[in-house]
């Protein structure tokens, strides 16, 4: 038995280059899929019934499916290829095609259906239960035994069940039956019974219940039977939905009274790790999830309270697979109410010690990275209903049946399957960004990717277009939790510009596309405001310099609390609240952000943001809530604006506890303002523009797990509630801290926002060319490549730039020439390449070796060798020399004294990052 592993979080450093990487690791890497998951999420071609599959069993590489349908068709729906299949089909586990076994389950009056299937221990007999009167014309009464080898019903096996049979379990000699019946063979057997597995003769087992039986299972030792259903009593003992009885007599061994009265048990499965129930209900306080119980004493070990009508549970190799339409796993600290998740996997047991009980129940083990998608489908709109694992030719297959009509977004009705090998689905492409707030360090970060069957992914970071990764980071993610991962590049130089791209690779080697290129220029001095926010311990820091949707980068030191844009807020709004930054714009009706990871917040915290607005409808600037895209049902720790422009900060501890700016302190004047709310042992305090405005002695708040919201969420009946939940205006520099900032810290942040910061100008060539001594009369002004070589056959490159003047009050602090080597073989050079002024006239259209311009003698800068491979390179220039030509059109040449040529892209090239450019950093005098 493979050992189950839970979702324990840890930090990992996995580096192929200098720097540090941060990622959340959930489990060890496997050869094909992330252990302990045993199956890919890639659906395989499978024949499709034209109705609903309710039941499934398997034997020796054949899968049996029963339900309510009349035919099956090929996976591609080929016209004319449909085959009759009257409520039953047998399929090859490895091909998904029907076998030669044909059985028709029929009834004279009403609609026949097969509701349950089970195979005998010796794999020779298939038992079928449901509502039917004949199998291939052989009379039966809702229960039949099929000889698997000959695919014929056993005529001698025909116990009389006068109502629907819904559940079967079999031992060597006994078949246990559950359903809607109250008698069997004329004797009282209310909803559960046992018959001889060979003859069908009724056994003395009596376990009478008052409502339908839906699930029956035998413990591995054969001594006890587990009953599940709608019932409230078993043999006149109070026990709702679940009970344990003696396998021989039916005498009650264990009762249960802690399943809500509006919930039922739909399925029970067992293995050596315990037994497990799938539950469904309706109404308030419903229990829709799964329970794990011990076989030793039948007590509960955990309860997963996700909402979403669990239909089936299947423990396999330490993992509990389940079919449902789970839409709210808030109680499990997983996804909030929203999107339906139809197929889930979780360990059968907690890794290590189980968590402390919550509301009297131990939370279930966290979900694993196996997440095929389905839909509600036909009938009751439940989605998947039944599962089975079959093996053939050393490959294991997870088969799923139900009401669905889509699998992984593709048409597929009622049946699908997944294999233990052959993972072909690549992870989603990372969304990357980079920032630098001080010399010597760039933070490269990306929202972790999603892979439907691999929760642990390997990320490779490529710098400056190189084909060799600068670093490798391993991080984990799930469909509903994709934290930011990051890597700190500590080999960068001040004033130089760098580009980065990231890929994600799963355990099978499937690799995503490269992320879009993100670029950053390293400042020549510390950027005071963002550096202070990081120094003061922000655990979430959104600067809103993002250039693409839907990702919001976290610039905190830990760097793992990214955000998601909802309804496309406006990006790159300028000017921002802090020099050199941009802001994000919100429409006041639907746009907002939410953090990408559920978390709990203690009684000590700080929330901080800058805002600018002229709204008269108010709205929430920042707050904490228990949902993401929907209105939160629990919400507090929030700052919002009233219709008149006043600011309110508050928490909830049984009632809303708030502090407010003064009656005439209004801030909807379309200017940038700084607002901070803190809570600590001394209570809550509101600051605006560095000044304390109000405080209240309340040190507690509501306890729940949730998400940070920016720009909008529920405001309910809070004091001075504005017209709108959503904020109309711009927001910038939002931060959350796990501590209460002091008044001095708040004032310092406000003051530092006014501090000057570097200005970076990137200037591309207006013209470029090169000359070739071997073709002395040829002009290369339209060439996509440029060349430099000192001897053998001289190459020289010429570049022209319109160099900007320094911004008012600033001076040039650094100048860098940036170029990219081409993709041709041996584009790099072992020789030193120098940059010198061009003193003569030239043009791309006419300059050749014969007409080349004169060059200055004093180099502006040089680079001692350029490595092979296409990549971006930075060549530092003499700052004083470049300062002298600011505000002019200026030409420079690239020369060398060696014989090894350098080949770089020209402005005519379409190669990414290919155009030569100057990166000029200006700063305060």
Tab-separated table of N, CA, C and O in Angstrom, residues 486-547:
chain	number	residue	atom	x	y	z
A	486	UNK	N	8.355	32.836	-6.493
A	486	UNK	CA	9.290	33.884	-6.881
A	486	UNK	C	10.726	33.397	-6.779
A	486	UNK	O	11.022	32.382	-6.133
A	487	UNK	N	11.595	34.134	-7.442
A	487	UNK	CA	13.034	33.892	-7.393
A	487	UNK	C	13.731	35.236	-7.377
A	487	UNK	O	13.390	36.125	-8.171
A	488	UNK	N	14.681	35.403	-6.473
A	488	UNK	CA	15.438	36.645	-6.379
A	488	UNK	C	16.752	36.507	-7.131
A	488	UNK	O	17.598	35.682	-6.775
A	489	UNK	N	16.901	37.299	-8.162
A	489	UNK	CA	18.145	37.341	-8.937
A	489	UNK	C	19.087	38.315	-8.251
A	489	UNK	O	18.854	39.532	-8.262
A	490	UNK	N	20.142	37.805	-7.647
A	490	UNK	CA	21.076	38.641	-6.891
A	490	UNK	C	22.381	38.890	-7.640
A	490	UNK	O	23.364	39.329	-7.044
A	491	UNK	N	22.402	38.614	-8.946
A	491	UNK	CA	23.611	38.845	-9.739
A	491	UNK	C	23.467	40.060	-10.648
A	491	UNK	O	24.310	40.285	-11.508
A	492	UNK	N	22.400	40.826	-10.473
A	492	UNK	CA	22.137	41.966	-11.351
A	492	UNK	C	22.947	43.180	-10.924
A	492	UNK	O	23.381	43.298	-9.781
A	493	UNK	N	23.124	44.118	-11.871
A	493	UNK	CA	23.901	45.328	-11.619
A	493	UNK	C	23.013	46.559	-11.705
A	493	UNK	O	22.104	46.626	-12.524
A	494	UNK	N	23.303	47.522	-10.868
A	494	UNK	CA	22.532	48.763	-10.836
A	494	UNK	C	22.576	49.462	-12.187
A	494	UNK	O	23.626	49.505	-12.857
A	495	UNK	N	21.436	49.992	-12.607
A	495	UNK	CA	21.349	50.744	-13.851
A	495	UNK	C	21.186	49.900	-15.092
A	495	UNK	O	20.972	50.436	-16.177
A	496	UNK	N	21.272	48.580	-14.954
A	496	UNK	CA	21.132	47.711	-16.114
A	496	UNK	C	19.716	47.154	-16.190
A	496	UNK	O	19.025	47.015	-15.195
A	497	UNK	N	19.300	46.851	-17.418
A	497	UNK	CA	17.960	46.345	-17.678
A	497	UNK	C	18.031	44.854	-17.967
A	497	UNK	O	18.955	44.388	-18.657
A	498	UNK	N	17.045	44.103	-17.449
A	498	UNK	CA	17.021	42.656	-17.605
A	498	UNK	C	15.620	42.203	-18.023
A	498	UNK	O	14.620	42.823	-17.667
A	499	UNK	N	15.586	41.117	-18.788
A	499	UNK	CA	14.307	40.519	-19.166
A	499	UNK	C	14.246	39.090	-18.650
A	499	UNK	O	15.278	38.419	-18.504
A	500	UNK	N	13.011	38.619	-18.384
A	500	UNK	CA	12.820	37.280	-17.826
A	500	UNK	C	11.600	36.625	-18.474
A	500	UNK	O	10.613	37.299	-18.800
A	501	UNK	N	11.684	35.300	-18.638
A	501	UNK	CA	10.551	34.487	-19.062
A	501	UNK	C	10.562	33.204	-18.233
A	501	UNK	O	11.629	32.762	-17.779
A	502	UNK	N	9.390	32.598	-18.041
A	502	UNK	CA	9.261	31.446	-17.155
A	502	UNK	C	8.443	30.362	-17.852
A	502	UNK	O	7.468	30.661	-18.552
A	503	UNK	N	8.829	29.105	-17.661
A	503	UNK	CA	8.032	27.962	-18.111
A	503	UNK	C	7.673	27.081	-16.916
A	503	UNK	O	8.350	27.111	-15.881
A	504	UNK	N	6.629	26.285	-17.080
A	504	UNK	CA	6.212	25.307	-16.065
A	504	UNK	C	6.248	23.912	-16.678
A	504	UNK	O	5.778	23.708	-17.804
A	505	UNK	N	6.794	22.951	-15.939
A	505	UNK	CA	6.903	21.567	-16.410
A	505	UNK	C	6.319	20.633	-15.368
A	505	UNK	O	6.600	20.772	-14.173
A	506	UNK	N	5.492	19.671	-15.825
A	506	UNK	CA	4.921	18.716	-14.882
A	506	UNK	C	5.833	17.504	-14.729
A	506	UNK	O	6.894	17.411	-15.353
A	507	UNK	N	5.396	16.555	-13.896
A	507	UNK	CA	6.240	15.408	-13.573
A	507	UNK	C	6.478	14.500	-14.762
A	507	UNK	O	7.433	13.723	-14.781
A	508	UNK	N	5.591	14.563	-15.764
A	508	UNK	CA	5.762	13.737	-16.959
A	508	UNK	C	6.623	14.420	-18.019
A	508	UNK	O	6.879	13.839	-19.070
A	509	UNK	N	7.054	15.649	-17.759
A	509	UNK	CA	7.882	16.377	-18.709
A	509	UNK	C	7.128	17.270	-19.660
A	509	UNK	O	7.738	17.904	-20.530
A	510	UNK	N	5.802	17.353	-19.527
A	510	UNK	CA	5.033	18.277	-20.357
A	510	UNK	C	5.329	19.701	-19.914
A	510	UNK	O	5.223	20.027	-18.735
A	511	UNK	N	5.700	20.563	-20.869
A	511	UNK	CA	6.146	21.915	-20.551
A	511	UNK	C	5.246	22.950	-21.197
A	511	UNK	O	4.870	22.823	-22.367
A	512	UNK	N	4.923	23.964	-20.438
A	512	UNK	CA	4.094	25.053	-20.946
A	512	UNK	C	4.878	25.901	-21.935
A	512	UNK	O	6.098	25.772	-22.074
A	513	UNK	N	4.171	26.789	-22.597
A	513	UNK	CA	4.842	27.806	-23.406
A	513	UNK	C	5.588	28.758	-22.482
A	513	UNK	O	5.322	28.841	-21.278
A	514	UNK	N	6.548	29.477	-23.043
A	514	UNK	CA	7.231	30.515	-22.294
A	514	UNK	C	6.248	31.617	-21.933
A	514	UNK	O	5.373	31.984	-22.725
A	515	UNK	N	6.387	32.143	-20.741
A	515	UNK	CA	5.575	33.298	-20.377
A	515	UNK	C	5.943	34.479	-21.264
A	515	UNK	O	6.992	34.497	-21.912
A	516	UNK	N	5.092	35.483	-21.281
A	516	UNK	CA	5.444	36.725	-21.956
A	516	UNK	C	6.684	37.317	-21.286
A	516	UNK	O	6.935	37.099	-20.099
A	517	UNK	N	7.455	38.054	-22.050
A	517	UNK	CA	8.670	38.658	-21.514
A	517	UNK	C	8.326	39.773	-20.542
A	517	UNK	O	7.464	40.609	-20.810
A	518	UNK	N	8.978	39.757	-19.393
A	518	UNK	CA	8.847	40.864	-18.455
A	518	UNK	C	10.215	41.491	-18.267
A	518	UNK	O	11.227	40.795	-18.239
A	519	UNK	N	10.266	42.795	-18.192
A	519	UNK	CA	11.544	43.495	-18.106
A	519	UNK	C	11.583	44.392	-16.880
A	519	UNK	O	10.551	44.820	-16.357
A	520	UNK	N	12.802	44.681	-16.419
A	520	UNK	CA	12.987	45.518	-15.244
A	520	UNK	C	14.357	46.165	-15.331
A	520	UNK	O	15.299	45.572	-15.861
A	521	UNK	N	14.448	47.389	-14.851
A	521	UNK	CA	15.728	48.072	-14.742
A	521	UNK	C	16.079	48.208	-13.276
A	521	UNK	O	15.266	48.670	-12.462
A	522	UNK	N	17.280	47.794	-12.918
A	522	UNK	CA	17.714	47.822	-11.523
A	522	UNK	C	18.046	49.260	-11.137
A	522	UNK	O	18.819	49.926	-11.826
A	523	UNK	N	17.459	49.778	-10.051
A	523	UNK	CA	17.736	51.168	-9.680
A	523	UNK	C	19.171	51.347	-9.210
A	523	UNK	O	19.814	50.402	-8.742
A	524	UNK	N	19.637	52.587	-9.306
A	524	UNK	CA	21.001	52.896	-8.851
A	524	UNK	C	21.042	53.236	-7.375
A	524	UNK	O	22.122	53.330	-6.791
A	525	UNK	N	19.871	53.429	-6.758
A	525	UNK	CA	19.795	53.665	-5.326
A	525	UNK	C	18.501	53.053	-4.804
A	525	UNK	O	17.593	52.736	-5.574
A	526	UNK	N	18.403	52.875	-3.493
A	526	UNK	CA	17.229	52.254	-2.896
A	526	UNK	C	15.993	53.127	-3.116
A	526	UNK	O	16.035	54.344	-2.918
A	527	UNK	N	14.891	52.497	-3.566
A	527	UNK	CA	13.621	53.196	-3.683
A	527	UNK	C	12.979	53.216	-2.294
A	527	UNK	O	12.540	52.188	-1.772
A	528	UNK	N	12.897	54.405	-1.720
A	528	UNK	CA	12.618	54.542	-0.290
A	528	UNK	C	11.264	53.970	0.121
A	528	UNK	O	11.167	53.210	1.092
A	529	UNK	N	10.193	54.326	-0.586
A	529	UNK	CA	8.862	53.908	-0.130
A	529	UNK	C	8.674	52.390	-0.200
A	529	UNK	O	8.359	51.767	0.823
A	530	UNK	N	8.847	51.749	-1.360
A	530	UNK	CA	8.617	50.290	-1.379
A	530	UNK	C	9.592	49.530	-0.502
A	530	UNK	O	9.226	48.502	0.091
A	531	UNK	N	10.805	50.013	-0.378
A	531	UNK	CA	11.756	49.317	0.486
A	531	UNK	C	11.306	49.371	1.940
A	531	UNK	O	11.451	48.390	2.687
A	532	UNK	N	10.707	50.484	2.356
A	532	UNK	CA	10.241	50.598	3.739
A	532	UNK	C	9.039	49.700	3.987
A	532	UNK	O	8.911	49.094	5.054
A	533	UNK	N	8.126	49.613	3.025
A	533	UNK	CA	6.977	48.721	3.160
A	533	UNK	C	7.456	47.284	3.363
A	533	UNK	O	6.952	46.558	4.230
A	534	UNK	N	8.419	46.879	2.574
A	534	UNK	CA	8.970	45.524	2.706
A	534	UNK	C	9.690	45.351	4.044
A	534	UNK	O	9.548	44.338	4.729
A	535	UNK	N	10.472	46.364	4.433
A	535	UNK	CA	11.219	46.301	5.687
A	535	UNK	C	10.289	46.204	6.886
A	535	UNK	O	10.583	45.503	7.876
A	536	UNK	N	9.140	46.873	6.819
A	536	UNK	CA	8.193	46.864	7.931
A	536	UNK	C	7.359	45.590	7.990
A	536	UNK	O	6.470	45.469	8.846
A	537	UNK	N	7.609	44.638	7.081
A	537	UNK	CA	7.038	43.304	7.216
A	537	UNK	C	5.736	43.054	6.501
A	537	UNK	O	4.982	42.144	6.888
A	538	UNK	N	5.441	43.804	5.433
A	538	UNK	CA	4.222	43.526	4.673
A	538	UNK	C	4.229	42.073	4.198
A	538	UNK	O	5.225	41.599	3.660
A	539	UNK	N	3.104	41.371	4.398
A	539	UNK	CA	2.995	39.995	3.897
A	539	UNK	C	2.221	39.960	2.581
A	539	UNK	O	2.145	38.924	1.929
A	540	UNK	N	1.620	41.067	2.217
A	540	UNK	CA	0.986	41.253	0.913
A	540	UNK	C	1.269	42.689	0.503
A	540	UNK	O	1.029	43.619	1.282
A	541	UNK	N	1.810	42.861	-0.714
A	541	UNK	CA	2.159	44.204	-1.179
A	541	UNK	C	1.889	44.269	-2.675
A	541	UNK	O	2.643	43.745	-3.478
A	542	UNK	N	0.770	44.892	-3.039
A	542	UNK	CA	0.370	45.026	-4.438
A	542	UNK	C	0.640	46.453	-4.896
A	542	UNK	O	0.018	47.408	-4.420
A	543	UNK	N	1.563	46.584	-5.870
A	543	UNK	CA	1.992	47.902	-6.347
A	543	UNK	C	1.247	48.328	-7.604
A	543	UNK	O	1.354	49.480	-8.029
A	544	UNK	N	0.542	47.416	-8.256
A	544	UNK	CA	-0.287	47.721	-9.434
A	544	UNK	C	0.525	48.216	-10.622
A	544	UNK	O	0.058	49.046	-11.400
A	545	UNK	N	1.745	47.695	-10.767
A	545	UNK	CA	2.533	47.968	-11.966
A	545	UNK	C	2.337	46.866	-13.003
A	545	UNK	O	3.058	46.811	-14.004
A	546	UNK	N	1.357	45.982	-12.774
A	546	UNK	CA	1.104	44.855	-13.674
A	546	UNK	C	0.652	45.362	-15.037
A	546	UNK	O	-0.139	46.309	-15.147
A	547	UNK	N	1.141	44.656	-16.073
A	547	UNK	CA	0.824	45.061	-17.445
A	547	UNK	C	-0.177	44.141	-18.116
A	547	UNK	O	-0.624	44.424	-19.224
